[in-house]
Amino acid sequence: MRRSKAYRPRKLCDPRPGKKLLVLDVDYTIFDHLTPAESVRQLARPFLHEFLTRAYVSYDIAIWSATSLTWILAKLAQLGVIPTNSAAILRNQQLAGESGDPRSPRTSSSTVSETRTSQEADQPVDETGEPRPPFKVCLLLDSSDMISVNFPLHGVKEVKPLAVIWDNHPQWGPQNTIMFDDIRRNFVMNPHNGLRIRSYRDAHVNSKTDRELRGLARYLELINEYETDFSTLNHNHWERYISKHRSRKSQKRSLKDTDGCSHLHGEQVTSKPDQSSASGMNLPANQPMTVTPSSDGETGADAQGEVKTDQADSSKGLGEPDLK
């Protein structure tokens, strides 16, 4: 693909070995870009930073928007998704490339990580005093990385072929890449790797009820744990997938509780036989018990509550009971 050959990486950090790839759109996916607001962060989709933090544990993150890199940098920096100094460096590189400077990011594979000193990267806050987020965006792609496709009903539209990334970063492929976008046609070239997210609009109205990113964070965690090939999944049913695993977990917990109760009910407590007599008196071991009859026909135990034992009497012979 010619687009893949023309692609030059714009990396904010190096890919991490063994991590899967999450590709995110910007407008209406993580950001409502048309609703008026006093601050850009008021238009961020709810739980955005929580979502990126959870995803970053197992995924490297790429941002691919159908706008120019200049707008991507401005939005992401104000949303707190990328450090502002990274945005400034890439913005300068982009402007230099548009003016014909050979140091353009299209012809240079240098990264922001290479231009930033290690001391700056280790700082807990950026140059504006804002704390650095606990996640990093690895790659940035813009409208120039898209290709044109002729749709019979809609005409020519720009789409996002993931092969642009896969051909240049062989550690990722259909088996370990997933893309979130609010426009389904954007992943028409890779339909088994795309998940159509619900559009986030009217932020002032929907900010208190939108839970999309929180649910998708859980979905990413589950497929990372249980799936070896993302392209075999139907990502349209991601909520059903979460419910299935939740039900399976509940069933396992119920079975475990049932087994525990059955084990407890099946236990029998055993004790040694008591060697004491019915009256509570201790008897010598292996000693037979003799009950003394009373004069009215009742046993001595019934009449007087008295129990006596056989004892040898030298005057009456061995084993003869002493009856009185």
mmCIF file of C-alpha atoms in Angstrom:
data_model
loop_
_atom_site.group_PDB
_atom_site.id
_atom_site.type_symbol
_atom_site.label_atom_id
_atom_site.label_comp_id
_atom_site.label_asym_id
_atom_site.label_seq_id
_atom_site.Cartn_x
_atom_site.Cartn_y
_atom_site.Cartn_z
ATOM 1 C CA MET A 1 0.000 0.000 0.000
ATOM 2 C CA ARG A 2 1.458 3.348 -1.066
ATOM 3 C CA ARG A 3 0.017 5.053 1.996
ATOM 4 C CA SER A 4 1.952 2.674 4.235
ATOM 5 C CA LYS A 5 5.195 3.458 2.426
ATOM 6 C CA ALA A 6 4.609 7.201 2.759
ATOM 7 C CA TYR A 7 3.830 6.921 6.462
ATOM 8 C CA ARG A 8 6.397 8.286 8.891
ATOM 9 C CA PRO A 9 5.958 7.599 12.591
ATOM 10 C CA ARG A 10 5.102 10.481 14.884
ATOM 11 C CA LYS A 11 5.800 8.889 18.207
ATOM 12 C CA LEU A 12 5.391 10.480 21.593
ATOM 13 C CA CYS A 13 6.967 7.430 23.214
ATOM 14 C CA ASP A 14 8.370 4.095 22.122
ATOM 15 C CA PRO A 15 6.057 1.062 21.929
ATOM 16 C CA ARG A 16 6.303 -1.306 24.885
ATOM 17 C CA PRO A 17 7.079 -4.975 24.214
ATOM 18 C CA GLY A 18 4.120 -7.319 24.516
ATOM 19 C CA LYS A 19 1.446 -4.613 24.619
ATOM 20 C CA LYS A 20 -1.624 -4.641 22.407
ATOM 21 C CA LEU A 21 -2.750 -1.570 20.459
ATOM 22 C CA LEU A 22 -5.761 0.666 21.080
ATOM 23 C CA VAL A 23 -6.528 3.210 18.321
ATOM 24 C CA LEU A 24 -8.836 6.073 19.322
ATOM 25 C CA ASP A 25 -10.705 8.689 17.367
ATOM 26 C CA VAL A 26 -11.069 12.155 18.936
ATOM 27 C CA ASP A 27 -14.184 14.076 17.849
ATOM 28 C CA TYR A 28 -17.391 12.649 19.351
ATOM 29 C CA THR A 29 -15.422 9.657 20.644
ATOM 30 C CA ILE A 30 -13.526 11.146 23.573
ATOM 31 C CA PHE A 31 -14.471 14.792 23.038
ATOM 32 C CA ASP A 32 -17.540 16.856 22.105
ATOM 33 C CA HIS A 33 -15.971 19.423 19.815
ATOM 34 C CA LEU A 34 -19.042 21.511 18.880
ATOM 35 C CA THR A 35 -20.815 22.278 22.162
ATOM 36 C CA PRO A 36 -19.871 25.737 23.523
ATOM 37 C CA ALA A 37 -18.012 25.668 26.835
ATOM 38 C CA GLU A 38 -15.716 27.799 28.962
ATOM 39 C CA SER A 39 -13.050 25.096 28.997
ATOM 40 C CA VAL A 40 -12.116 22.245 26.674
ATOM 41 C CA ARG A 41 -12.029 19.866 29.628
ATOM 42 C CA GLN A 42 -15.731 20.488 30.177
ATOM 43 C CA LEU A 43 -16.255 18.796 26.813
ATOM 44 C CA ALA A 44 -14.138 15.731 27.579
ATOM 45 C CA ARG A 45 -16.114 12.520 27.695
ATOM 46 C CA PRO A 46 -16.773 11.389 31.293
ATOM 47 C CA PHE A 47 -14.145 9.029 32.749
ATOM 48 C CA LEU A 48 -11.683 9.833 29.934
ATOM 49 C CA HIS A 49 -8.568 9.810 32.105
ATOM 50 C CA GLU A 50 -9.748 6.771 34.058
ATOM 51 C CA PHE A 51 -10.346 4.960 30.774
ATOM 52 C CA LEU A 52 -6.904 5.809 29.374
ATOM 53 C CA THR A 53 -5.207 4.868 32.645
ATOM 54 C CA ARG A 54 -6.863 1.442 32.735
ATOM 55 C CA ALA A 55 -6.260 0.824 29.032
ATOM 56 C CA TYR A 56 -2.588 1.793 29.297
ATOM 57 C CA VAL A 57 -1.906 -1.176 31.588
ATOM 58 C CA SER A 58 -2.191 -3.622 28.669
ATOM 59 C CA TYR A 59 -2.370 -1.430 25.553
ATOM 60 C CA ASP A 60 -0.229 1.115 23.795
ATOM 61 C CA ILE A 61 -2.442 4.014 22.751
ATOM 62 C CA ALA A 62 -2.629 5.626 19.313
ATOM 63 C CA ILE A 63 -4.754 8.643 18.402
ATOM 64 C CA TRP A 64 -6.120 8.814 14.856
ATOM 65 C CA SER A 65 -8.330 11.746 13.952
ATOM 66 C CA ALA A 66 -9.687 12.839 10.571
ATOM 67 C CA THR A 67 -8.399 16.376 11.173
ATOM 68 C CA SER A 68 -4.977 17.969 10.831
ATOM 69 C CA LEU A 69 -2.179 17.267 13.267
ATOM 70 C CA THR A 70 -2.285 20.874 14.444
ATOM 71 C CA TRP A 71 -5.854 20.492 15.692
ATOM 72 C CA ILE A 72 -5.123 17.083 17.190
ATOM 73 C CA LEU A 73 -2.249 18.495 19.222
ATOM 74 C CA ALA A 74 -4.280 21.457 20.424
ATOM 75 C CA LYS A 75 -7.230 19.328 21.561
ATOM 76 C CA LEU A 76 -5.189 16.603 23.246
ATOM 77 C CA ALA A 77 -2.990 19.080 25.090
ATOM 78 C CA GLN A 78 -5.980 20.990 26.461
ATOM 79 C CA LEU A 79 -7.681 17.734 27.429
ATOM 80 C CA GLY A 80 -4.589 16.775 29.424
ATOM 81 C CA VAL A 81 -4.060 13.643 27.329
ATOM 82 C CA ILE A 82 -0.553 14.571 26.149
ATOM 83 C CA PRO A 83 2.013 16.851 27.815
ATOM 84 C CA THR A 84 1.910 20.357 26.441
ATOM 85 C CA ASN A 85 5.631 20.403 25.661
ATOM 86 C CA SER A 86 5.218 17.345 23.430
ATOM 87 C CA ALA A 87 2.438 19.098 21.578
ATOM 88 C CA ALA A 88 4.615 22.168 21.063
ATOM 89 C CA ILE A 89 7.512 20.184 19.650
ATOM 90 C CA LEU A 90 5.350 18.215 17.228
ATOM 91 C CA ARG A 91 3.485 21.337 16.220
ATOM 92 C CA ASN A 92 6.757 23.035 15.314
ATOM 93 C CA GLN A 93 7.823 19.987 13.330
ATOM 94 C CA GLN A 94 4.518 19.990 11.455
ATOM 95 C CA LEU A 95 4.795 23.681 10.616
ATOM 96 C CA ALA A 96 8.353 23.139 9.439
ATOM 97 C CA GLY A 97 7.175 20.291 7.208
ATOM 98 C CA GLU A 98 4.435 22.416 5.647
ATOM 99 C CA SER A 99 7.011 25.084 4.821
ATOM 100 C CA GLY A 100 9.208 22.538 3.040
ATOM 101 C CA ASP A 101 11.764 22.069 5.799
ATOM 102 C CA PRO A 102 13.512 18.682 5.366
ATOM 103 C CA ARG A 103 13.160 18.082 9.095
ATOM 104 C CA SER A 104 9.454 17.469 8.563
ATOM 105 C CA PRO A 105 7.962 14.622 10.618
ATOM 106 C CA ARG A 106 7.060 13.015 7.273
ATOM 107 C CA THR A 107 10.729 12.588 6.408
ATOM 108 C CA SER A 108 12.227 12.190 9.842
ATOM 109 C CA SER A 109 11.697 9.326 12.255
ATOM 110 C CA SER A 110 12.859 11.307 15.272
ATOM 111 C CA THR A 111 10.498 11.218 18.204
ATOM 112 C CA VAL A 112 9.593 13.614 20.939
ATOM 113 C CA SER A 113 11.234 11.234 23.376
ATOM 114 C CA GLU A 114 14.548 11.782 21.595
ATOM 115 C CA THR A 115 14.284 15.580 21.746
ATOM 116 C CA ARG A 116 13.241 15.724 25.371
ATOM 117 C CA THR A 117 15.838 15.219 28.064
ATOM 118 C CA SER A 118 15.417 12.359 30.479
ATOM 119 C CA GLN A 119 15.262 14.853 33.330
ATOM 120 C CA GLU A 120 12.180 16.516 31.815
ATOM 121 C CA ALA A 121 10.507 13.158 31.207
ATOM 122 C CA ASP A 122 10.924 12.143 34.842
ATOM 123 C CA GLN A 123 9.303 15.285 36.231
ATOM 124 C CA PRO A 124 5.931 14.621 37.956
ATOM 125 C CA VAL A 125 4.516 17.860 36.489
ATOM 126 C CA ASP A 126 4.857 19.548 33.118
ATOM 127 C CA GLU A 127 6.095 23.070 32.464
ATOM 128 C CA THR A 128 2.663 24.524 33.272
ATOM 129 C CA GLY A 129 2.617 22.892 36.707
ATOM 130 C CA GLU A 130 -0.026 20.321 35.739
ATOM 131 C CA PRO A 131 0.640 16.737 36.913
ATOM 132 C CA ARG A 132 1.644 14.377 34.135
ATOM 133 C CA PRO A 133 -1.018 11.747 33.407
ATOM 134 C CA PRO A 134 -0.341 8.110 34.438
ATOM 135 C CA PHE A 135 -0.558 7.048 30.782
ATOM 136 C CA LYS A 136 1.201 7.928 27.531
ATOM 137 C CA VAL A 137 0.029 8.266 23.952
ATOM 138 C CA CYS A 138 2.375 6.339 21.704
ATOM 139 C CA LEU A 139 1.389 7.311 18.133
ATOM 140 C CA LEU A 140 -0.401 10.180 16.420
ATOM 141 C CA LEU A 141 -2.081 9.850 13.012
ATOM 142 C CA ASP A 142 -4.085 12.499 11.166
ATOM 143 C CA SER A 143 -6.127 12.956 7.992
ATOM 144 C CA SER A 144 -3.049 12.614 5.780
ATOM 145 C CA ASP A 145 -2.772 8.949 6.834
ATOM 146 C CA MET A 146 -6.282 8.146 5.575
ATOM 147 C CA ILE A 147 -7.232 6.787 2.155
ATOM 148 C CA SER A 148 -10.190 7.462 -0.154
ATOM 149 C CA VAL A 149 -12.806 4.765 -0.744
ATOM 150 C CA ASN A 150 -15.746 5.009 -3.152
ATOM 151 C CA PHE A 151 -18.975 3.909 -1.448
ATOM 152 C CA PRO A 152 -21.886 3.134 -3.809
ATOM 153 C CA LEU A 153 -24.420 4.987 -1.658
ATOM 154 C CA HIS A 154 -22.265 7.733 -0.161
ATOM 155 C CA GLY A 155 -19.626 8.455 -2.767
ATOM 156 C CA VAL A 156 -15.951 8.934 -1.987
ATOM 157 C CA LYS A 157 -15.113 9.003 1.720
ATOM 158 C CA GLU A 158 -11.892 9.000 3.703
ATOM 159 C CA VAL A 159 -11.277 5.936 5.897
ATOM 160 C CA LYS A 160 -8.616 4.726 8.336
ATOM 161 C CA PRO A 161 -6.767 1.593 7.168
ATOM 162 C CA LEU A 162 -5.024 -0.055 10.100
ATOM 163 C CA ALA A 163 -2.534 -1.594 7.672
ATOM 164 C CA VAL A 164 -0.789 1.794 7.721
ATOM 165 C CA ILE A 165 0.184 1.025 11.310
ATOM 166 C CA TRP A 166 0.684 -2.725 10.949
ATOM 167 C CA ASP A 167 3.042 -2.426 7.972
ATOM 168 C CA ASN A 168 5.299 -0.066 9.908
ATOM 169 C CA HIS A 169 4.986 -1.617 13.369
ATOM 170 C CA PRO A 170 5.092 -5.419 12.991
ATOM 171 C CA GLN A 171 4.493 -6.053 16.699
ATOM 172 C CA TRP A 172 0.839 -5.183 16.048
ATOM 173 C CA GLY A 173 -1.622 -6.844 13.716
ATOM 174 C CA PRO A 174 -5.274 -7.904 13.406
ATOM 175 C CA GLN A 175 -4.895 -10.266 16.360
ATOM 176 C CA ASN A 176 -3.993 -7.584 18.923
ATOM 177 C CA THR A 177 -5.415 -4.274 17.632
ATOM 178 C CA ILE A 178 -8.773 -2.641 18.317
ATOM 179 C CA MET A 179 -10.056 0.727 17.081
ATOM 180 C CA PHE A 180 -12.789 2.883 18.652
ATOM 181 C CA ASP A 181 -14.592 5.324 16.360
ATOM 182 C CA ASP A 182 -18.067 6.842 16.256
ATOM 183 C CA ILE A 183 -18.215 6.470 12.430
ATOM 184 C CA ARG A 184 -18.429 2.876 11.269
ATOM 185 C CA ARG A 185 -17.078 3.480 7.776
ATOM 186 C CA ASN A 186 -13.735 4.614 9.208
ATOM 187 C CA PHE A 187 -12.785 0.988 9.848
ATOM 188 C CA VAL A 188 -14.396 -0.436 6.710
ATOM 189 C CA MET A 189 -10.965 -1.727 5.650
ATOM 190 C CA ASN A 190 -10.678 -3.628 8.947
ATOM 191 C CA PRO A 191 -14.252 -4.380 10.052
ATOM 192 C CA HIS A 192 -13.233 -7.108 12.509
ATOM 193 C CA ASN A 193 -11.000 -4.724 14.448
ATOM 194 C CA GLY A 194 -13.377 -1.787 14.785
ATOM 195 C CA LEU A 195 -15.831 -0.962 17.558
ATOM 196 C CA ARG A 196 -18.381 1.745 16.875
ATOM 197 C CA ILE A 197 -18.656 3.840 20.003
ATOM 198 C CA ARG A 198 -21.773 5.884 20.732
ATOM 199 C CA SER A 199 -21.267 9.504 19.730
ATOM 200 C CA TYR A 200 -20.729 11.896 22.612
ATOM 201 C CA ARG A 201 -22.660 15.095 21.925
ATOM 202 C CA ASP A 202 -24.389 17.784 23.990
ATOM 203 C CA ALA A 203 -21.853 17.457 26.777
ATOM 204 C CA HIS A 204 -23.736 19.754 29.159
ATOM 205 C CA VAL A 205 -26.754 17.446 29.000
ATOM 206 C CA ASN A 206 -25.092 14.030 28.811
ATOM 207 C CA SER A 207 -22.017 14.452 31.005
ATOM 208 C CA LYS A 208 -23.818 13.159 34.105
ATOM 209 C CA THR A 209 -25.238 10.033 32.479
ATOM 210 C CA ASP A 210 -22.637 8.922 29.926
ATOM 211 C CA ARG A 211 -20.819 5.766 31.116
ATOM 212 C CA GLU A 212 -19.508 4.536 27.761
ATOM 213 C CA LEU A 213 -15.793 4.783 28.506
ATOM 214 C CA ARG A 214 -16.089 3.069 31.864
ATOM 215 C CA GLY A 215 -17.802 0.080 30.246
ATOM 216 C CA LEU A 216 -15.297 -0.026 27.391
ATOM 217 C CA ALA A 217 -12.403 -0.001 29.841
ATOM 218 C CA ARG A 218 -13.805 -3.194 31.328
ATOM 219 C CA TYR A 219 -14.244 -4.684 27.855
ATOM 220 C CA LEU A 220 -10.594 -4.001 27.023
ATOM 221 C CA GLU A 221 -9.503 -5.682 30.243
ATOM 222 C CA LEU A 222 -11.604 -8.772 29.563
ATOM 223 C CA ILE A 223 -10.531 -9.345 25.961
ATOM 224 C CA ASN A 224 -6.914 -8.797 26.942
ATOM 225 C CA GLU A 225 -7.269 -11.529 29.558
ATOM 226 C CA TYR A 226 -9.376 -14.079 27.690
ATOM 227 C CA GLU A 227 -8.856 -13.547 23.936
ATOM 228 C CA THR A 228 -5.854 -14.342 21.760
ATOM 229 C CA ASP A 229 -7.236 -12.921 18.493
ATOM 230 C CA PHE A 230 -9.363 -9.768 18.561
ATOM 231 C CA SER A 231 -10.400 -10.187 14.928
ATOM 232 C CA THR A 232 -12.532 -13.220 15.848
ATOM 233 C CA LEU A 233 -14.807 -11.137 18.098
ATOM 234 C CA ASN A 234 -17.973 -9.269 17.210
ATOM 235 C CA HIS A 235 -17.188 -5.956 18.878
ATOM 236 C CA ASN A 236 -20.735 -4.721 18.234
ATOM 237 C CA HIS A 237 -21.788 -6.958 21.134
ATOM 238 C CA TRP A 238 -19.227 -5.681 23.614
ATOM 239 C CA GLU A 239 -21.846 -5.033 26.307
ATOM 240 C CA ARG A 240 -23.188 -8.565 25.912
ATOM 241 C CA TYR A 241 -19.630 -9.862 26.252
ATOM 242 C CA ILE A 242 -19.237 -8.060 29.590
ATOM 243 C CA SER A 243 -22.591 -9.365 30.847
ATOM 244 C CA LYS A 244 -21.659 -12.925 29.895
ATOM 245 C CA HIS A 245 -18.456 -12.794 31.896
ATOM 246 C CA ARG A 246 -20.223 -11.138 34.808
ATOM 247 C CA SER A 247 -22.798 -13.948 34.859
ATOM 248 C CA ARG A 248 -20.078 -16.565 34.611
ATOM 249 C CA LYS A 249 -18.252 -15.000 37.540
ATOM 250 C CA SER A 250 -21.454 -14.928 39.613
ATOM 251 C CA GLN A 251 -22.119 -18.595 38.859
ATOM 252 C CA LYS A 252 -18.620 -19.561 39.939
ATOM 253 C CA ARG A 253 -19.063 -17.610 43.160
ATOM 254 C CA SER A 254 -22.423 -19.303 43.824
ATOM 255 C CA LEU A 255 -20.963 -22.753 43.205
ATOM 256 C CA LYS A 256 -18.093 -21.993 45.528
ATOM 257 C CA ASP A 257 -20.465 -20.840 48.271
ATOM 258 C CA THR A 258 -22.663 -23.929 47.764
ATOM 259 C CA ASP A 259 -19.689 -26.266 48.003
ATOM 260 C CA GLY A 260 -18.596 -24.537 51.186
ATOM 261 C CA CYS A 261 -22.025 -24.907 52.793
ATOM 262 C CA SER A 262 -22.278 -28.570 51.766
ATOM 263 C CA HIS A 263 -18.918 -29.256 53.321
ATOM 264 C CA LEU A 264 -19.967 -27.647 56.587
ATOM 265 C CA HIS A 265 -23.297 -29.524 56.757
ATOM 266 C CA GLY A 266 -21.586 -32.818 55.973
ATOM 267 C CA GLU A 267 -19.252 -32.614 58.963
ATOM 268 C CA GLN A 268 -20.115 -34.755 61.985
ATOM 269 C CA VAL A 269 -18.798 -34.012 65.418
ATOM 270 C CA THR A 270 -17.560 -37.106 67.263
ATOM 271 C CA SER A 271 -16.543 -37.373 70.880
ATOM 272 C CA LYS A 272 -15.258 -40.051 73.172
ATOM 273 C CA PRO A 273 -17.907 -41.870 75.201
ATOM 274 C CA ASP A 274 -18.306 -40.473 78.690
ATOM 275 C CA GLN A 275 -17.075 -42.895 81.307
ATOM 276 C CA SER A 276 -19.100 -41.246 84.036
ATOM 277 C CA SER A 277 -22.248 -42.847 85.459
ATOM 278 C CA ALA A 278 -25.783 -41.627 85.057
ATOM 279 C CA SER A 279 -25.491 -39.887 88.429
ATOM 280 C CA GLY A 280 -22.397 -37.957 87.348
ATOM 281 C CA MET A 281 -19.955 -40.001 89.500
ATOM 282 C CA ASN A 282 -16.678 -41.114 87.973
ATOM 283 C CA LEU A 283 -16.161 -44.850 87.781
ATOM 284 C CA PRO A 284 -12.932 -46.749 87.485
ATOM 285 C CA ALA A 285 -12.194 -47.993 84.019
ATOM 286 C CA ASN A 286 -13.700 -51.403 83.106
ATOM 287 C CA GLN A 287 -15.573 -51.478 86.406
ATOM 288 C CA PRO A 288 -19.135 -52.950 86.219
ATOM 289 C CA MET A 289 -21.903 -50.909 87.789
ATOM 290 C CA THR A 290 -24.251 -52.486 90.379
ATOM 291 C CA VAL A 291 -27.581 -50.984 91.349
ATOM 292 C CA THR A 292 -28.720 -51.654 94.965
ATOM 293 C CA PRO A 293 -32.356 -52.757 95.246
ATOM 294 C CA SER A 294 -34.511 -51.116 97.915
ATOM 295 C CA SER A 295 -36.958 -52.770 100.269
ATOM 296 C CA ASP A 296 -40.019 -51.569 98.349
ATOM 297 C CA GLY A 297 -38.888 -53.133 95.100
ATOM 298 C CA GLU A 298 -37.408 -50.011 93.562
ATOM 299 C CA THR A 299 -33.800 -49.899 92.673
ATOM 300 C CA GLY A 300 -31.458 -48.089 94.932
ATOM 301 C CA ALA A 301 -30.730 -45.593 92.180
ATOM 302 C CA ASP A 302 -34.429 -44.754 91.934
ATOM 303 C CA ALA A 303 -35.060 -44.693 95.673
ATOM 304 C CA GLN A 304 -31.952 -43.066 96.999
ATOM 305 C CA GLY A 305 -29.982 -41.991 93.946
ATOM 306 C CA GLU A 306 -27.137 -44.156 95.165
ATOM 307 C CA VAL A 307 -24.926 -46.281 92.948
ATOM 308 C CA LYS A 308 -22.327 -48.685 94.291
ATOM 309 C CA THR A 309 -19.636 -50.693 92.600
ATOM 310 C CA ASP A 310 -18.488 -54.254 93.008
ATOM 311 C CA GLN A 311 -15.626 -54.412 95.382
ATOM 312 C CA ALA A 312 -13.770 -57.376 96.756
ATOM 313 C CA ASP A 313 -14.725 -58.126 100.342
ATOM 314 C CA SER A 314 -12.287 -60.383 102.135
ATOM 315 C CA SER A 315 -14.990 -61.601 104.531
ATOM 316 C CA LYS A 316 -17.601 -62.396 101.813
ATOM 317 C CA GLY A 317 -15.456 -63.580 98.957
ATOM 318 C CA LEU A 318 -14.171 -62.045 95.765
ATOM 319 C CA GLY A 319 -16.675 -60.361 93.481
ATOM 320 C CA GLU A 320 -19.610 -60.667 95.919
ATOM 321 C CA PRO A 321 -21.657 -57.453 96.021
ATOM 322 C CA ASP A 322 -22.141 -55.701 99.310
ATOM 323 C CA LEU A 323 -25.914 -55.501 99.779
ATOM 324 C CA LYS A 324 -27.158 -53.454 102.695
#
